[in-house]
Coordinates of C-alpha atoms and ligand atoms in Angstrom, one line a residue:
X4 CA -25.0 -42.9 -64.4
X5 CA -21.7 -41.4 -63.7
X6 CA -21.3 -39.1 -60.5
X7 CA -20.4 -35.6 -61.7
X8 CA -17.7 -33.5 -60.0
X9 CA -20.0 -31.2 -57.8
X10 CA -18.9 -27.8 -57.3
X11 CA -20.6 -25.3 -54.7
X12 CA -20.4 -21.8 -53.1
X13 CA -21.8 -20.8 -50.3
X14 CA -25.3 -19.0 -50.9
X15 CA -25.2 -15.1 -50.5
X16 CA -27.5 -13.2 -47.8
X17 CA -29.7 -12.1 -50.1
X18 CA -30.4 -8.5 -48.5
X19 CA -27.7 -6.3 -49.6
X20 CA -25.7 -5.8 -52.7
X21 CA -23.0 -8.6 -54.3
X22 CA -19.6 -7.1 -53.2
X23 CA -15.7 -8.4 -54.3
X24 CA -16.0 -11.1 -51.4
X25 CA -19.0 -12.3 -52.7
X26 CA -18.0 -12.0 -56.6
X27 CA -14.2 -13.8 -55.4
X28 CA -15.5 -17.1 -54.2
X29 CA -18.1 -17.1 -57.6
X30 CA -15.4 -17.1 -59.5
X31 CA -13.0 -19.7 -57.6
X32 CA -15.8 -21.6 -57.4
X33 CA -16.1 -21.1 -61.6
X34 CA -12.7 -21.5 -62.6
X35 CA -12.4 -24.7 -61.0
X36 CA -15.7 -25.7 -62.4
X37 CA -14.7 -24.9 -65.9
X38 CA -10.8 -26.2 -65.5
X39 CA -12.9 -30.0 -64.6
X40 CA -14.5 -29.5 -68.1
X41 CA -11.5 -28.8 -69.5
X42 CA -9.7 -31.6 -68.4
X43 CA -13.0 -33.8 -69.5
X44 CA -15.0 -34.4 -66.1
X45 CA -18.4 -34.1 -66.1
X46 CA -19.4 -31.0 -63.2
X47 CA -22.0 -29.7 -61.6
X48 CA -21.6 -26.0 -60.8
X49 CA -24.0 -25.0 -57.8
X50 CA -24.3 -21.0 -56.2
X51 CA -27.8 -19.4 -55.0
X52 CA -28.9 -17.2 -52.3
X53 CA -29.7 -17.3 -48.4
X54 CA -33.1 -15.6 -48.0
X55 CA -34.7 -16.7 -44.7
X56 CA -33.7 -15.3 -41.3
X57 CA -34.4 -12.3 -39.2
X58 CA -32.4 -10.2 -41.2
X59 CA -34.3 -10.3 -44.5
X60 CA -37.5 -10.2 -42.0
X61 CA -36.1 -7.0 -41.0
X62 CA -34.9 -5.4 -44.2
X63 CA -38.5 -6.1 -45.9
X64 CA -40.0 -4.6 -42.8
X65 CA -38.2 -1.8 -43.5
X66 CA -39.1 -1.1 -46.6
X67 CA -42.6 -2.3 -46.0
X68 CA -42.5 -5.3 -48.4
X69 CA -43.8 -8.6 -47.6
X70 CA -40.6 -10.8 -47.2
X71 CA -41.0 -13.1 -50.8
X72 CA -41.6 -10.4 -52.5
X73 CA -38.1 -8.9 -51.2
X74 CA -36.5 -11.5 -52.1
X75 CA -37.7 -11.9 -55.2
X76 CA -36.6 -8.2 -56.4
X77 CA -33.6 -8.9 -55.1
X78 CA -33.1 -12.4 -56.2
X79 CA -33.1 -11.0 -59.9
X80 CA -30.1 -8.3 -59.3
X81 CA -28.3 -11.0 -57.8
X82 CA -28.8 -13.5 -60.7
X83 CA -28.0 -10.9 -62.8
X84 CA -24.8 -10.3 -60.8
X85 CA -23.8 -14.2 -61.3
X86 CA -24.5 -13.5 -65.4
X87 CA -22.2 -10.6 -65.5
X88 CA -19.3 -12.7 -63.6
X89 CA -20.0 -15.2 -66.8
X90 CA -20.8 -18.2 -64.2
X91 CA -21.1 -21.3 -65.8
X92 CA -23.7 -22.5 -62.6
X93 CA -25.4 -24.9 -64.1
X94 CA -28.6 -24.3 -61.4
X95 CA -28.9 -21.3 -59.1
X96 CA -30.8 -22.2 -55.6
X97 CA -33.1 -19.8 -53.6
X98 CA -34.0 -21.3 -50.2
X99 CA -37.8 -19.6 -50.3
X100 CA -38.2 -22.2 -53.5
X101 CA -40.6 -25.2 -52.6
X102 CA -38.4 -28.2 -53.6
X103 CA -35.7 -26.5 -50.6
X104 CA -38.4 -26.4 -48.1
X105 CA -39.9 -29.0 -48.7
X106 CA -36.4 -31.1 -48.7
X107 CA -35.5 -29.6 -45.5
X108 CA -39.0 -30.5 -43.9
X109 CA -38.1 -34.0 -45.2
X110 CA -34.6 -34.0 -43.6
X111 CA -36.2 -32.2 -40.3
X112 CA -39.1 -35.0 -39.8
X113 CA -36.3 -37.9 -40.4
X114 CA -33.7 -36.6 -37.9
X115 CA -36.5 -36.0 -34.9
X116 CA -37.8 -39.2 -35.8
X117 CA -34.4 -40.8 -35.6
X118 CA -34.6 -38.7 -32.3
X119 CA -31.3 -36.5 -32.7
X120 CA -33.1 -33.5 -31.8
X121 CA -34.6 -32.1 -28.4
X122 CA -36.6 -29.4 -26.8
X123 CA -35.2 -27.5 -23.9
X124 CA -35.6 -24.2 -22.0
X125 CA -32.9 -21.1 -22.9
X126 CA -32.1 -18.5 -20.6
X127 CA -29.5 -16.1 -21.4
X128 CA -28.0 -13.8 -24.5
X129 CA -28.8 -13.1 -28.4
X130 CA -27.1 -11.6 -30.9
X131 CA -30.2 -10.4 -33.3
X132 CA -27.7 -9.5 -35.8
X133 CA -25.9 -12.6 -35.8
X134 CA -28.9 -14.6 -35.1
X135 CA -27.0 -16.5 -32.3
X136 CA -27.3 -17.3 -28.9
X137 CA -24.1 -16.3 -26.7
X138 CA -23.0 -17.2 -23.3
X139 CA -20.8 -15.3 -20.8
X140 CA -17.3 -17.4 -22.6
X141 CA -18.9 -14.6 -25.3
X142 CA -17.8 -11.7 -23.4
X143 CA -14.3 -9.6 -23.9
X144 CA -12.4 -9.0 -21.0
X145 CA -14.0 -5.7 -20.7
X146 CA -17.3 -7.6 -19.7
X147 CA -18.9 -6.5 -23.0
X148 CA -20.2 -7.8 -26.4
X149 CA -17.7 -7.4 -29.7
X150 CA -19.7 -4.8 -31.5
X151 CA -20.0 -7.3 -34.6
X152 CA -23.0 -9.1 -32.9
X153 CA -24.7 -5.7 -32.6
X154 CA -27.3 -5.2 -30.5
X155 CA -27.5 -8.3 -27.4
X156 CA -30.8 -9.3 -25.8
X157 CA -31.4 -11.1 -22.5
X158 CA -34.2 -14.0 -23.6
X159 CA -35.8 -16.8 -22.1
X160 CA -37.1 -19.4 -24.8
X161 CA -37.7 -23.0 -25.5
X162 CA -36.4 -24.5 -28.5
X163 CA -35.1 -27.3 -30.5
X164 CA -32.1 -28.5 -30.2
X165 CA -29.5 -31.1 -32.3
X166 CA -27.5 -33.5 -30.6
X167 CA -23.7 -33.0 -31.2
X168 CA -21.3 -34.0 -28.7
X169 CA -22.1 -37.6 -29.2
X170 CA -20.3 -36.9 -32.3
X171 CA -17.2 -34.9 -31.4
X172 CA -14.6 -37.6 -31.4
X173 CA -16.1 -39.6 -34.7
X174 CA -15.6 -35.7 -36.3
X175 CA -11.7 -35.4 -34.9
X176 CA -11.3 -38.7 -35.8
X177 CA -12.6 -38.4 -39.6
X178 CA -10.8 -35.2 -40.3
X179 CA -7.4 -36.6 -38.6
X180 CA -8.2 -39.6 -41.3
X181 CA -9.1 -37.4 -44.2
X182 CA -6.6 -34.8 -44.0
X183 CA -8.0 -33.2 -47.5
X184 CA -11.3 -32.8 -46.3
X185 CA -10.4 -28.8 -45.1
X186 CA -8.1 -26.8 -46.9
X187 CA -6.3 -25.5 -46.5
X188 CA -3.5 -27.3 -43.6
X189 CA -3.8 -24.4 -41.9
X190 CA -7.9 -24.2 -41.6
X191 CA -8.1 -27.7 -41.0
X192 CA -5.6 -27.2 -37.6
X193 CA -8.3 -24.8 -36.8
X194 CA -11.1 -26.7 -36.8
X195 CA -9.1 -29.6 -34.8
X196 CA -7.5 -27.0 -32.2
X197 CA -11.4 -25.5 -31.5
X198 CA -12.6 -29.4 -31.5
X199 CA -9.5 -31.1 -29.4
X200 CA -10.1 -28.1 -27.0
X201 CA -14.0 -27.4 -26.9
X202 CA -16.5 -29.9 -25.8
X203 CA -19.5 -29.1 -28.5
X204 CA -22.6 -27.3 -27.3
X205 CA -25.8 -28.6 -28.8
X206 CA -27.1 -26.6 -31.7
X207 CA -30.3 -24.8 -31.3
X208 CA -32.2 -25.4 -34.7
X209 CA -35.2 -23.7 -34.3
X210 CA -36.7 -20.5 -33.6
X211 CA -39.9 -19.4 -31.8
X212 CA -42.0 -18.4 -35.0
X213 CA -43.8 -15.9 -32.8
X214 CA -40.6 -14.5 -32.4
X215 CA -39.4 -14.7 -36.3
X216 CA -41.7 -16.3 -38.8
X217 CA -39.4 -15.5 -41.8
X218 CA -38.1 -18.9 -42.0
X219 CA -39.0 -22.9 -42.6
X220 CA -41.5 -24.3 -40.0
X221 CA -40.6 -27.3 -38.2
X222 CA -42.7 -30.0 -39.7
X223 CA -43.0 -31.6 -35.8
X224 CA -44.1 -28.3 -34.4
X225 CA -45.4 -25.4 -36.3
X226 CA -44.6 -23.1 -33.3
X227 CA -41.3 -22.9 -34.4
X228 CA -39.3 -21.8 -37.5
X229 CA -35.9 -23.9 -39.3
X230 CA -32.8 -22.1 -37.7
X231 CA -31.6 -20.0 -41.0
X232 CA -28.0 -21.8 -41.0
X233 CA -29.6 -25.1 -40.6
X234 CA -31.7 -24.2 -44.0
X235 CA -28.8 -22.9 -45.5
X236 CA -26.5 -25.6 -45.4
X237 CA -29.2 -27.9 -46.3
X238 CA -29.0 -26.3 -50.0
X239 CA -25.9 -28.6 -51.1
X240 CA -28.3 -31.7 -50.7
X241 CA -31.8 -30.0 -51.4
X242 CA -30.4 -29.0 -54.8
X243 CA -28.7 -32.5 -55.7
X244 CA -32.2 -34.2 -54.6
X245 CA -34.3 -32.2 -57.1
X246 CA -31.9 -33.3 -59.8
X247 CA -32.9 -36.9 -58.7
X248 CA -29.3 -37.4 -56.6
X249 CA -30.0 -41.4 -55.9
X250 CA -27.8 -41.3 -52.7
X251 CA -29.9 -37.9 -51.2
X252 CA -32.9 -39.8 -52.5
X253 CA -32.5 -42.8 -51.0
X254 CA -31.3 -41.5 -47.6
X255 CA -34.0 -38.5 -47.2
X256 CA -36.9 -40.7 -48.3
X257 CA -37.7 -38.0 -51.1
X258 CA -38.8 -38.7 -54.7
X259 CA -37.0 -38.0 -57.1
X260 CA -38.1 -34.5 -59.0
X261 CA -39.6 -34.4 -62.7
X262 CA -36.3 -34.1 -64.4
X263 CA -34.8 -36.5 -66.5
X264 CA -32.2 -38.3 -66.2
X265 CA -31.0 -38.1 -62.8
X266 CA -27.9 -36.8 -62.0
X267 CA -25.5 -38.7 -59.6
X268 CA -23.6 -35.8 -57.9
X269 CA -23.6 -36.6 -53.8
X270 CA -21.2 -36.0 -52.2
X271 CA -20.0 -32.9 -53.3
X272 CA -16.4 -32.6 -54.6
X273 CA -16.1 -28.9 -53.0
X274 CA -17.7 -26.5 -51.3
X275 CA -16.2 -23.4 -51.8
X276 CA -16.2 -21.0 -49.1
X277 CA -15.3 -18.1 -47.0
X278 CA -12.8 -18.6 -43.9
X279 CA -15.2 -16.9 -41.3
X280 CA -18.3 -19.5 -42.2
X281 CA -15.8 -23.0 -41.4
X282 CA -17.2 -24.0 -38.5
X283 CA -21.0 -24.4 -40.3
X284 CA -18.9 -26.0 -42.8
X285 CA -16.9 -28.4 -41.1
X286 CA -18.2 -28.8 -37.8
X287 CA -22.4 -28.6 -37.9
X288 CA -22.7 -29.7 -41.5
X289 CA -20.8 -32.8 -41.4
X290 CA -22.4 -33.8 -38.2
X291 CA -25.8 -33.0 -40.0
X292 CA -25.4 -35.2 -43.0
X293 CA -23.7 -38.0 -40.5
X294 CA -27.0 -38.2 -38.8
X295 CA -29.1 -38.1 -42.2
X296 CA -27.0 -41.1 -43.3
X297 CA -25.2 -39.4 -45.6
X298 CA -21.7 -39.2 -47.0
X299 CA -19.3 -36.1 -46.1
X300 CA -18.3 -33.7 -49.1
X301 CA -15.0 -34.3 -50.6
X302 CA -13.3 -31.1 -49.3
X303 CA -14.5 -28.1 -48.1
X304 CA -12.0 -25.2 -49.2
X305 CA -11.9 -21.9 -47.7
X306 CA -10.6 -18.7 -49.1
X307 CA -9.8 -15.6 -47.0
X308 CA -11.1 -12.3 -47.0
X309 CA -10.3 -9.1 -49.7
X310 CA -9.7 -5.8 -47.6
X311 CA -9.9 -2.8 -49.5
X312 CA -6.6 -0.3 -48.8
X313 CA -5.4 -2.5 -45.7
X314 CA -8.9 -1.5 -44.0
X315 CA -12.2 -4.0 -43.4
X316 CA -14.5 -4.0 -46.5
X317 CA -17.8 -2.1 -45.0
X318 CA -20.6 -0.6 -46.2
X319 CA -21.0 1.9 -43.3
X320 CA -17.6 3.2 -43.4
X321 CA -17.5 3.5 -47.9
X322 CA -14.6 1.5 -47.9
X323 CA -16.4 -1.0 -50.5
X324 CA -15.2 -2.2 -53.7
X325 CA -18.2 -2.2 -56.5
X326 CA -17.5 -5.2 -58.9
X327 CA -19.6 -4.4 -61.4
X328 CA -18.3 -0.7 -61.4
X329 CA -15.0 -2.4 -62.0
X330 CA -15.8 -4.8 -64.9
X331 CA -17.7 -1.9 -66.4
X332 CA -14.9 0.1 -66.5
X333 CA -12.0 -2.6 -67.1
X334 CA -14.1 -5.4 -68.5
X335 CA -14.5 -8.4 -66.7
X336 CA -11.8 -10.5 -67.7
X337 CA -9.4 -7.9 -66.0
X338 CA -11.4 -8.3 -63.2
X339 CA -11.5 -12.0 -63.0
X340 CA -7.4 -12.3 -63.5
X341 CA -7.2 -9.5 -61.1
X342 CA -8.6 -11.6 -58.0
X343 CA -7.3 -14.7 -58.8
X344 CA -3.8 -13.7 -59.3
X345 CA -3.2 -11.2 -56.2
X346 CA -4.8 -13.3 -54.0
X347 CA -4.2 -17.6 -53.3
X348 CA -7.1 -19.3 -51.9
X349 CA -6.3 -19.0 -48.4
X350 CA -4.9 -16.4 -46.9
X351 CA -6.8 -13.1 -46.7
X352 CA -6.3 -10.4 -49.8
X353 CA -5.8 -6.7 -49.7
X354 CA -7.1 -4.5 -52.7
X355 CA -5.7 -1.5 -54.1
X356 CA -7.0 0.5 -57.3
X357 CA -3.5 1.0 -57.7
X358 CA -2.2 -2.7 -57.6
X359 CA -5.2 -3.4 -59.9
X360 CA -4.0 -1.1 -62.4
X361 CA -0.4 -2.1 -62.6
X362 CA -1.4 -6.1 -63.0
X363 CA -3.8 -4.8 -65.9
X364 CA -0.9 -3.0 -67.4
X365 CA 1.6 -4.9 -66.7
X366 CA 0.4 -9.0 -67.6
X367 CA -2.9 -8.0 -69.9
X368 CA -2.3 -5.2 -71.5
X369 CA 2.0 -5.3 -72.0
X370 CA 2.4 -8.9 -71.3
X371 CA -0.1 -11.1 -72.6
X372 CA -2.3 -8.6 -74.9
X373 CA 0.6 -7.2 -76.8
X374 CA 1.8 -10.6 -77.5
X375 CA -1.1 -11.8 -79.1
X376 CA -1.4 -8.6 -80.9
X377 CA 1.9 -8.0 -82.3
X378 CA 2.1 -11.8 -82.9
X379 CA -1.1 -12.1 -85.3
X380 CA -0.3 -8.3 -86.7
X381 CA 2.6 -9.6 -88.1
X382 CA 1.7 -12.9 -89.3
X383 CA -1.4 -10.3 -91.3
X384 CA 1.5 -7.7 -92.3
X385 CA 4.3 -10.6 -93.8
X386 CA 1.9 -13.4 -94.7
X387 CA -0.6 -12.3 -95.4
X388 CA -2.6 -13.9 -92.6
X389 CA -2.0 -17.5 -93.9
X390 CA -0.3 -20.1 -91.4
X391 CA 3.1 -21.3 -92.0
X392 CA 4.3 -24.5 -91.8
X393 CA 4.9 -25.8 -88.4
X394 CA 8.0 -25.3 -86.5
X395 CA 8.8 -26.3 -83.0
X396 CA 11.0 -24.0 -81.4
X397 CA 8.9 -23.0 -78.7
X398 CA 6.7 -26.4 -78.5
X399 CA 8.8 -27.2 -75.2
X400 CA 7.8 -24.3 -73.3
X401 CA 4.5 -24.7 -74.1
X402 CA 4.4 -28.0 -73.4
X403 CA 6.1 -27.1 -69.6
X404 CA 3.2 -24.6 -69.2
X405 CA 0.5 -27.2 -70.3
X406 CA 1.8 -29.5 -67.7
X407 CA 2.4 -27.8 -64.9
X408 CA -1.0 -25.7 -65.4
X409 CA -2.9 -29.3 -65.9
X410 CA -1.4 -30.4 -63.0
X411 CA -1.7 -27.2 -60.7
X412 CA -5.7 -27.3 -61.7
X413 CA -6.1 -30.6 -60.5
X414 CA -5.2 -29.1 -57.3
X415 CA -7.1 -25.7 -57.6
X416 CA -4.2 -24.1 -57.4
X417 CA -5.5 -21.3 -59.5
X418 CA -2.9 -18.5 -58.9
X419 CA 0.2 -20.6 -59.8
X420 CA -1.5 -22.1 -62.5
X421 CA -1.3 -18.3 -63.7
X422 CA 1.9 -17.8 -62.8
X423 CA 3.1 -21.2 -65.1
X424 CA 1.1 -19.7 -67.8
X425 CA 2.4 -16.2 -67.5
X426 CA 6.3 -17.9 -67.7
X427 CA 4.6 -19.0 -71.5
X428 CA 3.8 -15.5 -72.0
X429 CA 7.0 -13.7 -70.9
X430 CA 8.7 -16.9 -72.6
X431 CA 7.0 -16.0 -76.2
X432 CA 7.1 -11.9 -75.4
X433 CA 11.0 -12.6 -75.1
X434 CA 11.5 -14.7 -78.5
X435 CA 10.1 -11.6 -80.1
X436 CA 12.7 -9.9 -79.0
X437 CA 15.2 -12.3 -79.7
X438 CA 14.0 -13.2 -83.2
X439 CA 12.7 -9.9 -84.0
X440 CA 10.6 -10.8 -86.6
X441 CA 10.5 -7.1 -88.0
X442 CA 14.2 -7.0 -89.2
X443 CA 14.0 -10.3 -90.7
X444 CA 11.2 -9.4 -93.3
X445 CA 13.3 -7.1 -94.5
X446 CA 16.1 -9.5 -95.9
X447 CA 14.3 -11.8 -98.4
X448 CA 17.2 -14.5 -97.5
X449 CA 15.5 -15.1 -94.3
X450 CA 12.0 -15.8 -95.2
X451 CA 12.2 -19.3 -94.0
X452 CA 13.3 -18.0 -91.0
X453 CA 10.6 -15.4 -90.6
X454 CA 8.1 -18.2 -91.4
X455 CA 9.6 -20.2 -88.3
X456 CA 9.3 -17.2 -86.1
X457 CA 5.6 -16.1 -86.9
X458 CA 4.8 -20.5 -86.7
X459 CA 6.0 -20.4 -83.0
X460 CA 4.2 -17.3 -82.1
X461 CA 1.0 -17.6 -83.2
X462 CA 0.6 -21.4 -82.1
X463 CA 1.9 -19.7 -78.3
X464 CA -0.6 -17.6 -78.8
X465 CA -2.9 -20.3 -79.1
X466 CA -2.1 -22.5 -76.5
X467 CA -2.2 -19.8 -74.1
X468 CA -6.1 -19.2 -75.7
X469 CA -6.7 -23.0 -73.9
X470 CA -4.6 -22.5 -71.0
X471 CA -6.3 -19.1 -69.7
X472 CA -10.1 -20.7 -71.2
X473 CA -11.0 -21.8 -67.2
X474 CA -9.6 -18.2 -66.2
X475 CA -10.8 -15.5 -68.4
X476 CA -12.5 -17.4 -71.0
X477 CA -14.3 -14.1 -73.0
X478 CA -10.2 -13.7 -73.7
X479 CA -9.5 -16.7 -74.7
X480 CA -12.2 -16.8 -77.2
X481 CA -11.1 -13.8 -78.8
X482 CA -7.7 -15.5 -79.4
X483 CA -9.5 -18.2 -81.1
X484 CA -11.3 -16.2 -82.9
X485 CA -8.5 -13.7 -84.0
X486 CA -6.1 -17.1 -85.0
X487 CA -9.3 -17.6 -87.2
X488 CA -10.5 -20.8 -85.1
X489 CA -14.0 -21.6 -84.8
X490 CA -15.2 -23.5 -81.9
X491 CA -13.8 -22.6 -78.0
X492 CA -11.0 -23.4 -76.7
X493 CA -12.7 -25.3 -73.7
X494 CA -10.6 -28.8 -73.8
X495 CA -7.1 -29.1 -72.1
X496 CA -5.9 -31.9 -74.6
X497 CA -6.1 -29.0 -77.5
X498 CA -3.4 -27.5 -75.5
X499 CA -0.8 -30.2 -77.7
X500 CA 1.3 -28.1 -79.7
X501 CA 1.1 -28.1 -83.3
X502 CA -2.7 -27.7 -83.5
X503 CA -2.3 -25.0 -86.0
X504 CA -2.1 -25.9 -89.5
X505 CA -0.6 -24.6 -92.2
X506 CA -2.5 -22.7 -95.1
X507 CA -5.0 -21.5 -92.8
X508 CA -5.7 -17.6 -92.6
X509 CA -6.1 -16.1 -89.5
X510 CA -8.7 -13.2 -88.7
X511 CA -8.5 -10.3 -87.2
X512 CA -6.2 -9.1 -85.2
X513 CA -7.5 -6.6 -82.5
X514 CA -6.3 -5.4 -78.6
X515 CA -7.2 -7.5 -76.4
X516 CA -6.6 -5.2 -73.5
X517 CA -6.5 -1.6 -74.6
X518 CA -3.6 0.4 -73.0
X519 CA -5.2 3.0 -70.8
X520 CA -3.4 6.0 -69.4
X521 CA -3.4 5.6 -65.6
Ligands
MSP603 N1 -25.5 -17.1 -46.2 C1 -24.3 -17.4 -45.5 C2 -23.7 -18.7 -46.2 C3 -24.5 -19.9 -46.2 S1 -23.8 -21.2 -47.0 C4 -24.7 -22.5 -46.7 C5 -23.3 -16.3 -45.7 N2 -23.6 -15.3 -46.6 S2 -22.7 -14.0 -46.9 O1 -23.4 -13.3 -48.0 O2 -22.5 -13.3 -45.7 O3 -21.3 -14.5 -47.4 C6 -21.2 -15.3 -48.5 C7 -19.8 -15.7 -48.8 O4 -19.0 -14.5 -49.1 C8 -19.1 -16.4 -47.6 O5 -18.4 -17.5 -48.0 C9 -18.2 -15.3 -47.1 O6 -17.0 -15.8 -46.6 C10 -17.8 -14.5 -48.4 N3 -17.4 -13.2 -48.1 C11 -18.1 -12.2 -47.6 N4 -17.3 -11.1 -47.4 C12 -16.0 -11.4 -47.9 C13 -14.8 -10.7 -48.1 N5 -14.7 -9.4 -47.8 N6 -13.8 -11.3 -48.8 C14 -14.0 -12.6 -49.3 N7 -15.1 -13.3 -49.1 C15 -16.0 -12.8 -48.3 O7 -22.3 -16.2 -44.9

């Protein structure tokens, strides 16, 4: 059984609507994915949804639904949402399905039995919103709250708690080993700053169910509830073990589900996520699977945040971005390119309608799109459509662009990847220029010439086709499709020049990205 590359996201809140943040990380999280294929791994690609928790207790209160059924209306706008982004997920996890709770019951009753948890006594603060205890370290200078936690209670409850500090040092030690396992440098300097300066307070893992039942009940002690980040992070394991994982299997004691074969894909390759959810990510959850007997994941890679205008993305002020409003309007491959272009994974993004619109302008509809069109327009208009015979004037910058993008995806380094490819596409806009194919059909002495010309273009235009696939693959179909290729261009190694032949017609040539008067 071969271990696949495994490839997660974190799981979305599922109260509330799917915003740009949200649709971002999908779509790293899927362009890496579907570069692996490319390049001839075998992946699993894993998103889903958050559903337990006080705040979807709340929210279904509100609108006087039982909680499931909540989440289940809303579970189908948010698959919905991961269709319209074109994920190639190849499962989608909801934390209310049985094989999650039941896997984290399993993990639950083997870490109290191994005895890493306790009960103790709680006095102090809660953030409801947040669902998280705070202590007076919490407080501004002002002696106050930051608003973000909303509204702070005083409590006094017993709980659960998991045993961390006697891990601390075996964490700063293994991520001073592994320095790819947090990415970027700058987030993993974080993390060890906060650990080489903090002594780790024990996470609290339960709550009182009489308090919030809207969760996972301890299997030791039905009084209490899973903690909802405890659950959540639990997902990247519950989901491999239902696929038969052998390593989650063997080290959670679970059987192996109905499926056949198994898949092998623990530890995970990457989790993709979001720079404000780290610490879960690289401080509780590698602690967690340490004490389940489990291996860490690979990496885990966090993006930053899109603002909207230089201002915080939020629902209460308007300033939102609707991504599905966007694709509507612009189709989503403008939307995908869009993200991943403006913003590296790392540092945080700022969106602009207007920095939107010049990029589609710009690289889809004048750079890339007119390419392709005027390319395969003229190969119809002089040749009928038919292939010439090969020529291999631009086979060495394509052959750059392969390279450096087959290189820059083994790195997930998704924006310069586009970058490499877009020097293809300015490259091949330019020899249009240069060559100008126009004035040589009309002088029958340079018909050879002409033949050259329309060769190099239309095999640039198909090498870019398998380049962009991972990116905005809808596009790079249509290339395919308009160079009169069946099949996708989903394989890196097609990306060779010379894979047109000669004789072949071509079919239609059409816009890719329609100019639009902005
Ligand atoms: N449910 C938790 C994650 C549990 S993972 C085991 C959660 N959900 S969330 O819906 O609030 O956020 C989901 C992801 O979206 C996070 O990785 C978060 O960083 C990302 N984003 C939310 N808003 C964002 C932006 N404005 N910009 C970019 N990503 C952002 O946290």
């Amino acid at each position: 059984m071969n271990k696949r590359f495994y490839i997660t996201t974190a799981i979305d809140y599922v109260n509330g609507q799917p915003h740009i943040g949200h649709a971002y990380e999908k779509i790293i999280a899927d362009v890496i994915a579907r570069s692996r294929r490319s390049l001839g791994q075998e992946v699993f690609f894993l998103t889903g949804l958050d559903e337990h928790g006080q705040k979807v207790q709340q929210a279904a209160q509100a609108e006087q639904k039982n909680p499931q059924d909540y989440c289940d209306a809303l579970a189908a706008d948010w698959r919905a949402f991961a269709q319209k982004l074109e994920l190639t997920n190849d499962d989608f996890i909801r934390t209310t399905e049985p094989r999650h709770k039941e896997f984290v019951q399993a993990a639950l009753a083997q870490l109290h039995a191994a005895g890493h948890f306790y009960k103790a006594r709680y006095t102090g603060y809660y953030s409801t919103r947040e669902e998280t205890f705070l202590t007076e370290k919490d407080r501004r200078p002002d002696g106050t709250f930051d608003p973000a936690y909303g509204e702070v209670v005083e409590l006094q409850e017993e709980n659960y708690y998991f045993k961390l500090q006697a891990h601390q040092q075996w964490l700063i030690d293994y991520i001073g080993a592994n320095p790819s396992f947090i990415a970027p440098d700058y987030r993993r300097n974080e993390v060890l700053g906060f650990l080489n300066s903090q002594t780790l307070e024990d996470l609290c893992i339960s709550r009182p169910a009489a308090r919030l039942n809207w969760g996972i009940p301890l299997p030791f002690d039905p009084n209490f509830v899973n903690y909802v980040w405890f659950d959540a992070l639990v997902n990247y394991i519950s989901a491999a073990a239902a696929h038969g994982d052998p390593t989650v299997c063997a080290a959670i004691g679970c059987a192996p589900g109905p499926q056949s074969p198994p898949l092998a894909l623990w530890p995970a390759d990457i989790h993709v996520i979001g720079k404000d959810i780290i610490k879960f990510h690289a401080v509780y959850w590698p602690i967690m699977l340490k004490a389940m007997g489990l291996p860490l994941p690979k990496q885990v890679l966090a993006h930053g945040w899109w603002q909207k205008d230089g201002a915080r993305i939020s629902k209460t002020t308007g300033n939102t971005i609707d991504p599905i409003a966007v694709i509507n309007e612009w189709g989503l491959d403008a939307f995908r390119f869009y993200v991943l272009r403006e913003l590296d994974i790392g540092p945080d993004g700022n969106w602009t309608d207007a920095g939107f619109k010049a990029r589609y302008s710009a690289e889809l509809a004048n750079g890339l799109g007119n390419l392709v069109n005027r390319s395969l327009s003229m190969l119809k208009r002089y040749r009928q459509g038919v292939v010439p015979a090969r020529h291999d004037e631009l086979a060495a910058d394509a052959a750059k662009a392969a390279d450096e993008t087959r290189a820059l995806l083994k790195q997930n380094q998704l924006q310069s990847a586009l970058q490499s490819i877009w020097g293809l596409v300015n490259r091949a806009n330019q020899y249009v220029d240069q060559t100008a194919p126009f004035k040589l059909a009309k002088d029958p002495a340079q018909a050879l010439r002409l033949d050259e010309v329309l060769y190099n273009l239309a095999e640039a235009c198909r090498v870019l086709a398998v380049l962009l696939q991972p990116f905005i693959p809808g596009t790079a179909a249509r290339i395919y499709a308009q160079l009169g290729l069946s099949g996708t261009p989903d394989k890196l190694d097609a990306a060779a020049w010379g894979g047109l032949t000669a004789g072949q017609t071509i079919g239609e040539p059409a816009p890719l990205f329609p100019r639009k008067d902005v």
